[in-house]
């Protein structure tokens, strides 16, 4: 008997024993005289079920998880005999958590072999590029603009406008840069795509290069992502060998090539101008703007810088059309957002859905509440610089403008959940401390303001002139917000002020916190 199995090579799955499960499957199959093929796919994003083992059947793939090495013998026996198993999940595509999603960007992640170009094409890959090659560059940009796609890195700037600016700027050379420096707490979408569907990024960046007249692209990511770097490097080599990168992209007259570059882990290098400095071999320090990177970017040339999720949405937009993509979402937030659920949450993972779902739905229904079973007290959306929202704000739609109206931001789509044992004054202190540690040091409001913020919050927590020091923290936040050169110092006030606004009772002499349930 021959079986085709799927076991993720995603770093999240590897962390909980996916490689060991693969070894156990090979050993158990050998003992039983079975012939098995194991495809190392990406993760489906249901991390509480990892390692998720799937078996191909004529009726679709069946899922089992979370699988340990001890489960392997009984699992194989059940699959061969066609009998039930305690870890059986039914058809993977029918798992409610997965079925409820609208997967456009992540449609192939967890489904295909990440490094199989044939598999990518069989699931719709490179159809977007094929259409792009039938259009004029300005027509490609018009399509992206009409889709309503906005930057998925946090700023939410319209992608089409950025591309148009670069396209209209005269230069002898232009660049396309993918910001995959995913440093926000509770985020992992960039890593998942690089490990699980790398060709979608390559295709999206190639289309961008053709649209703006760039011939060279760089994917800037973190050294902490070794599996993603390896997958992207291999995928680029495969695409280049297939003629999809190089002097004549897909046989056209357009040239475009790609390289992966890794940073040393500086959070501030997620800011586009610091990223440029790092790419040029310099210390990652923020540049004053103007000039904008679209006019004067990498090596002084016009440069498109977009987040990985923005580029990865491009193939779908070109393949299915701008209107189809824009039909998803609400208000000025069009399309879908891959939302990452993390922290103290029962069902952590990646949930891609249209803009407009409420924060309460995401935390309570999709996420299942806290892992500890205690009440949710706060959620932080948008990474370490995102605001803390209490349950009273759980009716907020996941939308750029809706969050901004409540002094929040959606950032890269990360949601970190806290139960009722959290000390919000401690969290506010952490925001200031994080800023102080990660500051590039170029501007005074960020460098000095964050350090003074830590000291002042420590005084508040000791009960030292609480009212006066709270007023001082608020003043510091105002200075940082208005005077910092980039979003690191400018957004640090969001978690601090939201903690003060919604959880004022935590700011004072430290009290014993509730103990986490056993």
Short mmCIF file of C-alpha atoms in Angstrom, two decimals:
data_model
loop_
_atom_site.label_atom_id
_atom_site.label_comp_id
_atom_site.label_asym_id
_atom_site.label_seq_id
_atom_site.Cartn_x
_atom_site.Cartn_y
_atom_site.Cartn_z
CA UNK A 1 0.00 0.00 0.00
CA UNK A 2 1.21 3.49 -0.84
CA UNK A 3 0.36 6.63 1.12
CA UNK A 4 0.92 10.30 0.41
CA UNK A 5 1.28 12.26 3.63
CA UNK A 6 1.78 15.95 4.37
CA UNK A 7 3.77 17.16 7.38
CA UNK A 8 4.64 20.88 7.67
CA UNK A 9 8.20 22.17 7.45
CA UNK A 10 7.00 25.47 8.98
CA UNK A 11 9.18 26.66 11.87
CA UNK A 12 6.17 26.64 14.21
CA UNK A 13 5.55 22.96 13.44
CA UNK A 14 9.24 22.13 13.71
CA UNK A 15 9.29 23.70 17.18
CA UNK A 16 6.77 21.14 18.42
CA UNK A 17 8.34 18.07 16.82
CA UNK A 18 7.35 17.89 13.13
CA UNK A 19 10.76 16.55 12.04
CA UNK A 20 10.62 13.86 14.72
CA UNK A 21 7.14 12.86 13.56
CA UNK A 22 8.44 12.53 9.98
CA UNK A 23 11.24 10.23 11.17
CA UNK A 24 8.76 8.17 13.17
CA UNK A 25 6.44 7.88 10.15
CA UNK A 26 9.27 6.57 7.96
CA UNK A 27 10.28 4.06 10.65
CA UNK A 28 6.75 2.82 11.29
CA UNK A 29 6.04 2.53 7.56
CA UNK A 30 9.20 0.47 7.06
CA UNK A 31 8.15 -1.89 9.86
CA UNK A 32 4.73 -2.36 8.21
CA UNK A 33 6.00 -2.72 4.67
CA UNK A 34 4.24 0.46 3.59
CA UNK A 35 5.43 2.80 0.87
CA UNK A 36 4.94 6.43 1.91
CA UNK A 37 5.70 9.78 0.32
CA UNK A 38 5.91 12.68 2.76
CA UNK A 39 5.44 16.19 1.37
CA UNK A 40 6.83 18.92 3.61
CA UNK A 41 4.18 21.58 3.12
CA UNK A 42 3.76 24.88 4.91
CA UNK A 43 1.50 25.31 7.91
CA UNK A 44 -2.24 25.76 7.54
CA UNK A 45 -1.97 28.21 10.43
CA UNK A 46 -3.87 26.17 13.02
CA UNK A 47 -0.97 26.13 15.44
CA UNK A 48 -2.70 24.38 18.32
CA UNK A 49 -2.99 21.34 16.01
CA UNK A 50 0.68 21.22 15.01
CA UNK A 51 2.23 18.95 14.02
CA UNK A 52 -0.76 18.49 11.68
CA UNK A 53 -0.43 15.33 9.60
CA UNK A 54 -2.57 15.02 6.48
CA UNK A 55 -3.17 12.04 4.22
CA UNK A 56 -4.26 12.36 0.60
CA UNK A 57 -7.42 10.45 -0.34
CA UNK A 58 -9.62 10.45 -3.46
CA UNK A 59 -12.11 12.59 -1.52
CA UNK A 60 -9.57 15.14 -0.29
CA UNK A 61 -6.98 15.42 2.45
CA UNK A 62 -7.77 14.12 5.92
CA UNK A 63 -6.17 15.78 8.92
CA UNK A 64 -4.83 14.42 12.21
CA UNK A 65 -3.37 16.49 15.00
CA UNK A 66 -1.58 17.40 17.08
CA UNK A 67 0.52 14.30 16.37
CA UNK A 68 3.43 13.17 18.53
CA UNK A 69 5.93 10.42 17.80
CA UNK A 70 4.04 8.18 20.23
CA UNK A 71 0.89 8.57 18.12
CA UNK A 72 2.50 7.49 14.85
CA UNK A 73 2.09 3.66 15.02
CA UNK A 74 -1.61 3.80 15.87
CA UNK A 75 -2.15 6.60 13.36
CA UNK A 76 -0.66 4.65 10.48
CA UNK A 77 -2.63 1.54 11.47
CA UNK A 78 -5.87 3.53 11.53
CA UNK A 79 -5.16 5.12 8.14
CA UNK A 80 -4.38 1.76 6.53
CA UNK A 81 -7.43 0.08 8.05
CA UNK A 82 -9.69 3.03 7.35
CA UNK A 83 -10.69 3.19 11.01
CA UNK A 84 -11.29 6.09 13.36
CA UNK A 85 -8.47 7.63 15.36
CA UNK A 86 -8.65 9.95 18.42
CA UNK A 87 -6.66 12.63 16.56
CA UNK A 88 -8.82 12.51 13.43
CA UNK A 89 -10.09 15.91 12.32
CA UNK A 90 -11.98 14.88 9.19
CA UNK A 91 -11.36 16.66 5.91
CA UNK A 92 -8.85 19.42 6.57
CA UNK A 93 -10.69 21.88 4.36
CA UNK A 94 -13.85 21.30 6.40
CA UNK A 95 -12.32 22.16 9.78
CA UNK A 96 -14.61 25.03 10.92
CA UNK A 97 -11.73 27.31 11.94
CA UNK A 98 -10.27 26.98 8.45
CA UNK A 99 -13.54 26.89 6.52
CA UNK A 100 -14.67 30.20 8.02
CA UNK A 101 -11.71 32.04 6.52
CA UNK A 102 -11.44 33.95 3.23
CA UNK A 103 -8.04 32.88 2.04
CA UNK A 104 -6.80 34.95 -0.87
CA UNK A 105 -3.17 35.63 0.04
CA UNK A 106 -2.80 32.37 1.98
CA UNK A 107 -4.83 30.20 -0.40
CA UNK A 108 -1.90 27.87 -1.13
CA UNK A 109 -0.09 28.00 2.23
CA UNK A 110 -0.23 24.55 3.81
CA UNK A 111 -1.66 23.08 0.60
CA UNK A 112 1.29 23.01 -1.80
CA UNK A 113 4.86 21.83 -1.68
CA UNK A 114 6.56 25.22 -1.09
CA UNK A 115 9.44 24.52 -3.47
CA UNK A 116 7.48 22.89 -6.28
CA UNK A 117 6.95 25.31 -9.15
CA UNK A 118 4.61 22.80 -10.80
CA UNK A 119 2.51 22.64 -7.63
CA UNK A 120 2.40 26.45 -7.43
CA UNK A 121 1.25 26.71 -11.05
CA UNK A 122 -1.31 23.94 -10.60
CA UNK A 123 -2.92 26.07 -7.86
CA UNK A 124 -3.13 29.27 -9.91
CA UNK A 125 0.42 30.49 -9.55
CA UNK A 126 1.95 32.83 -12.15
CA UNK A 127 -1.40 33.58 -13.75
CA UNK A 128 -1.11 37.10 -12.31
CA UNK A 129 2.28 37.62 -13.95
CA UNK A 130 0.95 36.22 -17.24
CA UNK A 131 -1.80 38.83 -17.25
CA UNK A 132 0.58 41.59 -16.15
CA UNK A 133 2.73 40.89 -19.21
CA UNK A 134 -0.28 41.62 -21.44
CA UNK A 135 -0.73 45.07 -19.86
CA UNK A 136 1.23 48.28 -20.04
CA UNK A 137 3.07 49.23 -16.82
CA UNK A 138 0.66 52.09 -16.10
CA UNK A 139 -2.28 49.70 -16.60
CA UNK A 140 -0.82 47.37 -13.95
CA UNK A 141 -0.54 50.28 -11.54
CA UNK A 142 -4.11 51.34 -12.34
CA UNK A 143 -5.30 47.81 -11.50
CA UNK A 144 -3.46 47.82 -8.16
CA UNK A 145 -4.84 51.28 -7.36
CA UNK A 146 -8.40 50.24 -8.21
CA UNK A 147 -8.13 47.21 -5.91
CA UNK A 148 -7.84 49.49 -2.89
CA UNK A 149 -4.81 47.58 -1.61
CA UNK A 150 -3.08 49.41 1.23
CA UNK A 151 0.21 48.70 2.97
CA UNK A 152 -0.10 45.67 5.22
CA UNK A 153 2.91 46.63 7.34
CA UNK A 154 0.94 49.03 9.51
CA UNK A 155 0.89 52.44 7.83
CA UNK A 156 -1.93 51.54 5.46
CA UNK A 157 -0.65 53.77 2.63
CA UNK A 158 -2.29 53.04 -0.77
CA UNK A 159 0.01 50.71 -2.68
CA UNK A 160 -0.94 51.99 -6.13
CA UNK A 161 -0.04 55.59 -5.26
CA UNK A 162 3.41 54.52 -4.03
CA UNK A 163 4.03 52.54 -7.23
CA UNK A 164 2.85 55.42 -9.43
CA UNK A 165 5.26 57.82 -7.70
CA UNK A 166 8.23 55.53 -8.37
CA UNK A 167 7.11 54.86 -11.94
CA UNK A 168 6.93 58.59 -12.67
CA UNK A 169 10.32 59.38 -11.14
CA UNK A 170 13.04 59.41 -13.79
CA UNK A 171 16.19 57.43 -12.97
CA UNK A 172 18.72 55.11 -14.61
CA UNK A 173 17.90 52.42 -12.06
CA UNK A 174 15.07 51.63 -9.67
CA UNK A 175 14.57 49.08 -6.93
CA UNK A 176 11.79 47.01 -5.35
CA UNK A 177 12.23 46.08 -1.70
CA UNK A 178 10.14 43.71 0.37
CA UNK A 179 10.04 44.58 4.05
CA UNK A 180 9.88 41.15 5.66
CA UNK A 181 11.54 42.35 8.87
CA UNK A 182 8.68 40.97 10.93
CA UNK A 183 9.52 42.15 14.44
CA UNK A 184 6.12 42.76 16.06
CA UNK A 185 5.15 40.56 18.97
CA UNK A 186 2.45 38.07 18.03
CA UNK A 187 3.13 38.21 14.28
CA UNK A 188 4.25 35.39 12.02
CA UNK A 189 2.40 35.85 8.69
CA UNK A 190 5.53 36.89 6.76
CA UNK A 191 7.45 33.88 8.03
CA UNK A 192 4.58 31.52 7.23
CA UNK A 193 4.39 32.68 3.61
CA UNK A 194 8.14 32.62 3.03
CA UNK A 195 8.26 29.07 4.36
CA UNK A 196 4.94 27.87 2.94
CA UNK A 197 4.39 29.72 -0.37
CA UNK A 198 7.55 31.60 -1.39
CA UNK A 199 6.69 31.84 -5.09
CA UNK A 200 3.72 34.12 -4.38
CA UNK A 201 6.14 36.76 -3.04
CA UNK A 202 8.49 36.31 -5.99
CA UNK A 203 5.59 36.70 -8.42
CA UNK A 204 4.24 39.78 -6.64
CA UNK A 205 7.61 41.52 -6.55
CA UNK A 206 8.24 40.67 -10.21
CA UNK A 207 4.94 42.30 -11.18
CA UNK A 208 5.92 45.36 -9.13
CA UNK A 209 9.28 45.56 -10.88
CA UNK A 210 7.65 45.47 -14.31
CA UNK A 211 5.09 48.10 -13.27
CA UNK A 212 7.57 50.68 -11.98
CA UNK A 213 10.54 49.95 -14.22
CA UNK A 214 12.76 48.32 -11.60
CA UNK A 215 15.19 45.55 -12.53
CA UNK A 216 16.39 44.54 -9.08
CA UNK A 217 14.60 43.50 -5.92
CA UNK A 218 15.64 42.66 -2.37
CA UNK A 219 13.79 40.73 0.31
CA UNK A 220 14.93 42.10 3.67
CA UNK A 221 14.18 39.78 6.55
CA UNK A 222 15.43 38.83 9.99
CA UNK A 223 18.39 36.61 10.77
CA UNK A 224 16.07 34.99 13.32
CA UNK A 225 14.19 33.43 10.38
CA UNK A 226 16.71 30.82 9.12
CA UNK A 227 14.07 28.47 7.68
CA UNK A 228 12.36 31.30 5.81
CA UNK A 229 15.66 32.56 4.44
CA UNK A 230 16.58 29.06 3.22
CA UNK A 231 13.17 28.54 1.58
CA UNK A 232 13.22 31.94 -0.15
CA UNK A 233 16.78 31.47 -1.39
CA UNK A 234 15.92 28.07 -2.89
CA UNK A 235 12.69 29.36 -4.43
CA UNK A 236 14.51 32.29 -6.07
CA UNK A 237 17.04 29.88 -7.60
CA UNK A 238 14.22 27.68 -8.92
CA UNK A 239 12.37 30.67 -10.41
CA UNK A 240 15.58 31.95 -12.00
CA UNK A 241 16.32 28.54 -13.54
CA UNK A 242 12.78 28.43 -14.94
CA UNK A 243 13.25 31.81 -16.63
CA UNK A 244 10.85 33.60 -14.28
CA UNK A 245 13.64 35.84 -13.01
CA UNK A 246 16.56 37.26 -14.95
CA UNK A 247 17.10 39.18 -18.15
CA UNK A 248 13.90 38.05 -19.90
CA UNK A 249 11.18 37.36 -17.34
CA UNK A 250 8.91 34.58 -18.66
CA UNK A 251 10.30 35.21 -22.16
CA UNK A 252 9.38 38.89 -22.13
CA UNK A 253 11.55 41.94 -22.69
CA UNK A 254 11.43 42.79 -18.98
CA UNK A 255 14.37 42.09 -16.69
CA UNK A 256 14.00 41.52 -12.96
CA UNK A 257 16.03 39.61 -10.39
CA UNK A 258 15.87 39.07 -6.64
CA UNK A 259 18.12 38.53 -3.64
CA UNK A 260 17.50 37.83 0.04
CA UNK A 261 19.23 40.02 2.62
CA UNK A 262 19.02 39.43 6.37
CA UNK A 263 19.31 42.03 9.11
CA UNK A 264 20.78 41.56 12.56
CA UNK A 265 17.50 41.85 14.46
CA UNK A 266 17.14 45.59 15.06
CA UNK A 267 13.45 46.35 15.49
CA UNK A 268 13.89 49.85 14.07
CA UNK A 269 15.00 48.36 10.75
CA UNK A 270 11.36 47.56 10.13
CA UNK A 271 11.07 51.32 9.48
CA UNK A 272 11.66 51.78 5.78
CA UNK A 273 14.52 54.30 5.87
CA UNK A 274 16.41 52.39 8.58
CA UNK A 275 15.95 49.31 6.42
CA UNK A 276 17.52 51.16 3.50
CA UNK A 277 20.51 52.17 5.62
CA UNK A 278 20.96 48.55 6.70
CA UNK A 279 20.71 47.30 3.11
CA UNK A 280 23.42 49.75 2.12
CA UNK A 281 25.71 48.25 4.75
CA UNK A 282 25.33 51.06 7.24
CA UNK A 283 24.04 51.19 10.80
CA UNK A 284 20.23 51.06 10.79
CA UNK A 285 19.38 54.68 11.63
CA UNK A 286 16.24 56.51 10.56
CA UNK A 287 16.55 59.03 7.72
CA UNK A 288 14.73 62.32 7.85
CA UNK A 289 11.94 62.65 5.29
CA UNK A 290 11.68 64.20 2.74
CA UNK A 291 13.10 62.99 0.45
CA UNK A 292 10.83 59.97 0.32
CA UNK A 293 12.23 56.56 -0.67
CA UNK A 294 9.98 56.68 -3.74
CA UNK A 295 12.16 59.54 -4.98
CA UNK A 296 15.48 58.93 -3.23
CA UNK A 297 15.65 55.42 -1.82
CA UNK A 298 18.18 52.60 -2.01
CA UNK A 299 21.56 53.97 -3.16
CA UNK A 300 19.76 57.25 -3.89
CA UNK A 301 17.47 55.67 -6.51
CA UNK A 302 13.63 55.58 -6.67
CA UNK A 303 12.52 52.62 -4.58
CA UNK A 304 9.25 50.79 -3.93
CA UNK A 305 9.16 49.48 -0.36
CA UNK A 306 6.17 47.35 0.57
CA UNK A 307 5.41 44.80 3.23
CA UNK A 308 5.54 41.12 2.28
CA UNK A 309 1.76 40.77 2.62
CA UNK A 310 1.21 43.68 0.23
CA UNK A 311 3.37 42.11 -2.48
CA UNK A 312 1.79 38.71 -1.88
CA UNK A 313 -1.69 40.09 -2.56
CA UNK A 314 -0.64 41.35 -6.01
CA UNK A 315 -0.83 38.01 -7.94
CA UNK A 316 -4.47 37.54 -6.88
CA UNK A 317 -5.36 41.11 -7.86
CA UNK A 318 -3.83 40.76 -11.33
CA UNK A 319 -5.29 37.29 -11.85
CA UNK A 320 -8.83 37.85 -10.60
CA UNK A 321 -9.09 41.58 -11.23
CA UNK A 322 -9.16 44.67 -9.03
CA UNK A 323 -12.94 44.62 -8.59
CA UNK A 324 -12.96 41.06 -7.26
CA UNK A 325 -10.39 41.95 -4.63
CA UNK A 326 -12.07 45.25 -3.74
CA UNK A 327 -15.41 43.47 -3.21
CA UNK A 328 -13.97 42.16 0.07
CA UNK A 329 -13.62 44.44 3.09
CA UNK A 330 -15.27 47.60 4.39
CA UNK A 331 -14.87 51.36 3.95
CA UNK A 332 -11.37 52.25 2.76
CA UNK A 333 -10.01 48.90 4.00
CA UNK A 334 -10.40 46.62 0.99
CA UNK A 335 -9.50 42.98 0.54
CA UNK A 336 -8.49 40.60 3.30
CA UNK A 337 -6.10 40.74 6.24
CA UNK A 338 -4.13 37.75 7.54
CA UNK A 339 -4.75 38.20 11.27
CA UNK A 340 -2.40 36.50 13.70
CA UNK A 341 -3.83 35.39 17.04
CA UNK A 342 -1.27 34.94 19.82
CA UNK A 343 -0.60 35.35 23.51
CA UNK A 344 -2.91 33.85 26.11
CA UNK A 345 -5.40 32.43 23.62
CA UNK A 346 -6.93 28.99 23.20
CA UNK A 347 -6.74 28.75 19.41
CA UNK A 348 -3.66 30.61 18.25
CA UNK A 349 -2.82 30.86 14.60
CA UNK A 350 -3.35 32.68 11.34
CA UNK A 351 -6.89 33.66 10.35
CA UNK A 352 -7.29 35.42 6.99
CA UNK A 353 -10.59 37.23 6.59
CA UNK A 354 -12.16 40.33 5.08
CA UNK A 355 -11.79 43.62 6.90
CA UNK A 356 -14.82 44.33 9.07
CA UNK A 357 -14.86 41.41 11.51
CA UNK A 358 -15.01 42.70 15.09
CA UNK A 359 -12.27 42.36 17.67
CA UNK A 360 -14.68 40.45 19.92
CA UNK A 361 -15.41 37.88 17.21
CA UNK A 362 -11.70 37.36 16.67
CA UNK A 363 -10.85 36.91 20.34
CA UNK A 364 -13.93 35.12 21.68
CA UNK A 365 -15.29 33.13 18.74
CA UNK A 366 -12.28 32.50 16.52
CA UNK A 367 -9.65 32.45 19.26
CA UNK A 368 -11.85 30.71 21.83
CA UNK A 369 -10.95 33.05 24.69
CA UNK A 370 -7.90 32.60 26.87
CA UNK A 371 -5.75 29.50 27.07
CA UNK A 372 -5.88 29.70 30.88
CA UNK A 373 -9.67 29.84 30.91
CA UNK A 374 -9.64 33.10 32.83
CA UNK A 375 -11.49 36.22 31.60
CA UNK A 376 -9.90 38.32 28.87
CA UNK A 377 -8.82 41.64 30.33
CA UNK A 378 -6.97 43.28 27.44
CA UNK A 379 -5.77 42.70 23.92
CA UNK A 380 -2.93 44.46 22.16
CA UNK A 381 -3.36 44.89 18.42
CA UNK A 382 -0.53 45.99 16.15
CA UNK A 383 2.58 44.73 17.92
CA UNK A 384 4.47 46.22 20.89
CA UNK A 385 3.53 49.74 19.75
CA UNK A 386 -0.17 48.95 19.49
CA UNK A 387 -2.86 50.17 21.87
CA UNK A 388 -4.38 47.99 24.59
CA UNK A 389 -8.11 47.55 24.12
CA UNK A 390 -10.39 46.49 26.99
CA UNK A 391 -13.48 44.33 26.50
CA UNK A 392 -15.59 47.49 26.25
CA UNK A 393 -14.00 48.12 22.83
CA UNK A 394 -14.45 44.61 21.47
CA UNK A 395 -17.15 45.90 19.10
CA UNK A 396 -14.43 47.66 17.08
CA UNK A 397 -14.35 46.43 13.46
CA UNK A 398 -10.97 45.30 12.19
CA UNK A 399 -10.45 48.29 9.91
CA UNK A 400 -7.76 50.96 9.62
CA UNK A 401 -10.08 53.91 10.25
CA UNK A 402 -12.15 52.20 12.96
CA UNK A 403 -9.04 51.46 15.01
CA UNK A 404 -7.61 54.94 14.43
CA UNK A 405 -10.88 56.46 15.66
CA UNK A 406 -10.31 54.68 18.96
CA UNK A 407 -6.63 55.62 19.22
CA UNK A 408 -5.42 52.27 18.01
CA UNK A 409 -3.74 50.75 14.98
CA UNK A 410 -3.93 47.37 13.30
CA UNK A 411 -0.24 47.31 12.38
CA UNK A 412 0.77 44.01 10.81
CA UNK A 413 -2.38 42.28 12.05
CA UNK A 414 -1.04 40.74 15.25
CA UNK A 415 -3.38 40.31 18.23
CA UNK A 416 -1.93 39.42 21.64
CA UNK A 417 -4.40 38.42 24.34
CA UNK A 418 -4.03 38.92 28.12
CA UNK A 419 -6.18 37.48 30.89
CA UNK A 420 -7.17 39.17 34.16
CA UNK A 421 -3.83 38.47 35.83
CA UNK A 422 -2.02 41.06 33.69
CA UNK A 423 -0.52 44.15 35.33
CA UNK A 424 -1.18 46.94 32.84
CA UNK A 425 1.22 49.39 34.50
CA UNK A 426 3.93 46.81 33.97
CA UNK A 427 2.88 46.54 30.31
CA UNK A 428 3.08 50.32 29.93
CA UNK A 429 6.56 50.24 31.43
CA UNK A 430 7.53 47.49 28.99
CA UNK A 431 6.49 49.69 26.04
CA UNK A 432 8.81 52.46 27.19
CA UNK A 433 11.60 50.02 27.98
CA UNK A 434 11.22 48.35 24.58
CA UNK A 435 11.47 51.74 22.87
CA UNK A 436 14.56 52.67 24.89
CA UNK A 437 16.31 49.42 24.00
CA UNK A 438 15.36 49.41 20.32
CA UNK A 439 15.77 53.15 19.60
CA UNK A 440 18.34 53.93 16.92
CA UNK A 441 19.25 56.98 19.01
CA UNK A 442 18.99 59.58 16.26
CA UNK A 443 16.15 61.68 17.72
CA UNK A 444 15.92 62.97 21.29
CA UNK A 445 12.18 62.40 21.92
CA UNK A 446 12.57 58.67 21.30
CA UNK A 447 16.04 58.15 22.83
CA UNK A 448 15.57 60.22 25.98
CA UNK A 449 11.79 60.25 26.28
CA UNK A 450 11.52 56.49 26.50
CA UNK A 451 14.22 56.28 29.18
CA UNK A 452 12.52 58.99 31.25
CA UNK A 453 9.26 57.12 30.69
CA UNK A 454 10.62 53.96 32.29
CA UNK A 455 11.93 55.90 35.27
CA UNK A 456 8.65 57.78 35.75
CA UNK A 457 6.44 54.68 35.51
CA UNK A 458 8.69 53.01 38.10
CA UNK A 459 7.98 55.95 40.42
CA UNK A 460 4.23 55.55 39.83
CA UNK A 461 4.39 51.84 40.61
CA UNK A 462 6.21 52.69 43.87
CA UNK A 463 3.42 55.13 44.78
CA UNK A 464 5.68 58.19 44.46
CA UNK A 465 3.60 61.34 43.66
CA UNK A 466 1.30 59.26 41.46
CA UNK A 467 -0.86 62.05 40.02
CA UNK A 468 2.09 64.29 39.19
CA UNK A 469 4.03 61.48 37.58
CA UNK A 470 1.06 60.29 35.54
CA UNK A 471 0.78 63.83 34.19
CA UNK A 472 4.50 63.72 33.39
CA UNK A 473 4.12 60.41 31.50
CA UNK A 474 1.27 61.88 29.47
CA UNK A 475 3.43 64.90 28.65
CA UNK A 476 6.32 62.66 27.64
CA UNK A 477 3.96 60.71 25.38
CA UNK A 478 2.82 63.90 23.68
CA UNK A 479 6.42 64.92 23.01
CA UNK A 480 7.35 61.49 21.67
CA UNK A 481 4.27 61.29 19.47
CA UNK A 482 4.75 64.71 17.89
CA UNK A 483 8.54 64.98 17.86
CA UNK A 484 9.93 61.56 16.95
CA UNK A 485 11.39 60.99 13.51
CA UNK A 486 9.73 57.61 12.98
CA UNK A 487 6.98 55.36 14.25
CA UNK A 488 9.11 53.71 16.95
CA UNK A 489 9.08 56.81 19.15
CA UNK A 490 5.89 58.14 17.61
CA UNK A 491 3.79 55.04 18.33
CA UNK A 492 5.20 54.06 21.74
CA UNK A 493 2.61 56.38 23.36
CA UNK A 494 -0.23 54.19 22.05
CA UNK A 495 0.23 51.29 24.50
CA UNK A 496 1.17 53.64 27.35
CA UNK A 497 -1.74 56.07 26.99
CA UNK A 498 -4.27 53.30 26.32
CA UNK A 499 -3.16 51.48 29.47
CA UNK A 500 -3.54 54.72 31.42
CA UNK A 501 -6.94 55.45 29.90
CA UNK A 502 -8.57 52.03 30.22
CA UNK A 503 -6.72 50.52 33.20
CA UNK A 504 -5.97 53.51 35.42
CA UNK A 505 -6.52 51.40 38.54
CA UNK A 506 -3.23 49.57 37.88
CA UNK A 507 -1.17 52.76 38.14
CA UNK A 508 -0.15 53.26 41.74
CA UNK A 509 1.53 51.30 44.50
CA UNK A 510 1.93 47.70 43.29
CA UNK A 511 -0.74 45.33 44.53
CA UNK A 512 -0.58 41.52 44.56
CA UNK A 513 -1.94 40.28 41.24
CA UNK A 514 -4.40 37.45 40.78
CA UNK A 515 -2.72 34.10 40.46
CA UNK A 516 -2.97 32.23 37.19
CA UNK A 517 -5.26 29.21 37.34
CA UNK A 518 -3.50 25.89 37.73
#
